[in-house]
Amino acid sequence: MTAVDDILSRIPLADLAARLGVDEGTAEQATRQALPALLGGIQANTDDPGGAASFASAVQQHDNDLAEGGVNLDDVDEKDGERIVGHVFGDNHGQVVQQLGTTGGPSTSQDLMRQLLPILAPIVMSYLAKRLGGGAAGGQQGGLGDVLGSILGGLGGAQQGGAQQGGLGGALGGGLGDLLGGLLGGGRRA
């Protein structure tokens, strides 16, 4: 099972669809498009040593219980999600939302992606915390990169060392992966 399928299996699609004001199929399609973008964006940020430390600390602060079993969307802090998305995509947030909104099919709009990303971001962070065994203290920064690399590798990307752009392109498929690889490159410099 890929990470996207694993995360998706924990999200109540009927509840997500109701929150977004769309049907379940559209919610699933949009989620399948947004999750690899979030994971790829986090991976791009962790390629920079400062970004790796920042995200390791952020992952440590997220309760892995949110991703345990089924997600209760009422437990998702969307304000925290907005902060996470801001850190992941930085100044490129608008471009990423635009690309996600145009590559996901006719029912996947930019507005939908703008609503969805802050809901998914805390779930992704909780999932990463769970995959890291509940924490990512300073000595485990490589662990976060390894977990993200294995997740993106499982999506079809060749995530090897400096091959970030190619890895994202392969993992996320064509346009979106190329956009994220180009925009985020080696990660956001703090």
CSV table of C-alpha atoms in Angstrom, one decimal, residues 33-45 55 81-100 113 116-118 120-121 124 168 172 176 179-181 183-185 187-189:
chain,number,residue,atom,x,y,z
A,33,GLN,CA,-3.6,14.9,-6.0
A,34,ALA,CA,-2.8,17.0,-2.9
A,35,LEU,CA,-1.1,14.3,-0.7
A,36,PRO,CA,1.9,13.7,-2.9
A,37,ALA,CA,2.3,17.5,-3.4
A,38,LEU,CA,2.4,17.9,0.4
A,39,LEU,CA,4.8,15.0,0.9
A,40,GLY,CA,7.0,16.2,-2.0
A,41,GLY,CA,7.1,19.7,-0.6
A,42,ILE,CA,8.1,18.5,2.8
A,43,GLN,CA,10.8,16.3,1.2
A,44,ALA,CA,12.1,19.3,-0.8
A,45,ASN,CA,12.3,21.3,2.5
A,55,PHE,CA,10.5,19.9,9.9
A,81,GLY,CA,-2.7,23.3,8.6
A,82,GLU,CA,-2.4,26.7,7.0
A,83,ARG,CA,0.8,27.3,8.9
A,84,ILE,CA,2.2,24.0,7.7
A,85,VAL,CA,1.2,24.6,4.1
A,86,GLY,CA,2.8,28.1,4.4
A,87,HIS,CA,6.1,26.5,5.6
A,88,VAL,CA,6.0,23.7,3.0
A,89,PHE,CA,5.4,25.8,-0.1
A,90,GLY,CA,6.5,29.3,1.1
A,91,ASP,CA,6.2,32.0,-1.5
A,92,ASN,CA,5.3,29.3,-4.1
A,93,HIS,CA,2.0,28.4,-2.3
A,94,GLY,CA,-0.2,30.2,-4.9
A,95,GLN,CA,1.6,28.5,-7.8
A,96,VAL,CA,1.3,25.1,-6.2
A,97,VAL,CA,-2.5,25.6,-5.6
A,98,GLN,CA,-2.9,26.8,-9.2
A,99,GLN,CA,-1.1,23.8,-10.6
A,100,LEU,CA,-3.0,21.3,-8.3
A,113,MET,CA,-7.3,22.8,-3.3
A,116,LEU,CA,-8.1,20.9,1.2
A,117,LEU,CA,-4.4,21.5,1.8
A,118,PRO,CA,-4.8,22.9,5.3
A,120,LEU,CA,-4.6,17.4,4.9
A,121,ALA,CA,-1.4,19.0,6.2
A,124,VAL,CA,0.3,14.2,6.9
A,168,LEU,CA,9.4,14.7,-7.5
A,172,LEU,CA,4.0,13.3,-8.6
A,176,LEU,CA,3.0,19.0,-10.9
A,179,LEU,CA,6.7,22.4,-10.9
A,180,LEU,CA,7.4,21.3,-7.3
A,181,GLY,CA,10.9,20.2,-8.2
A,183,LEU,CA,9.9,25.7,-7.4
A,184,LEU,CA,11.1,24.0,-4.3
A,185,GLY,CA,14.4,22.6,-5.6
A,187,GLY,CA,14.1,23.3,-0.1
A,188,ARG,CA,13.3,26.7,1.4
A,189,ARG,CA,16.2,28.4,2.9
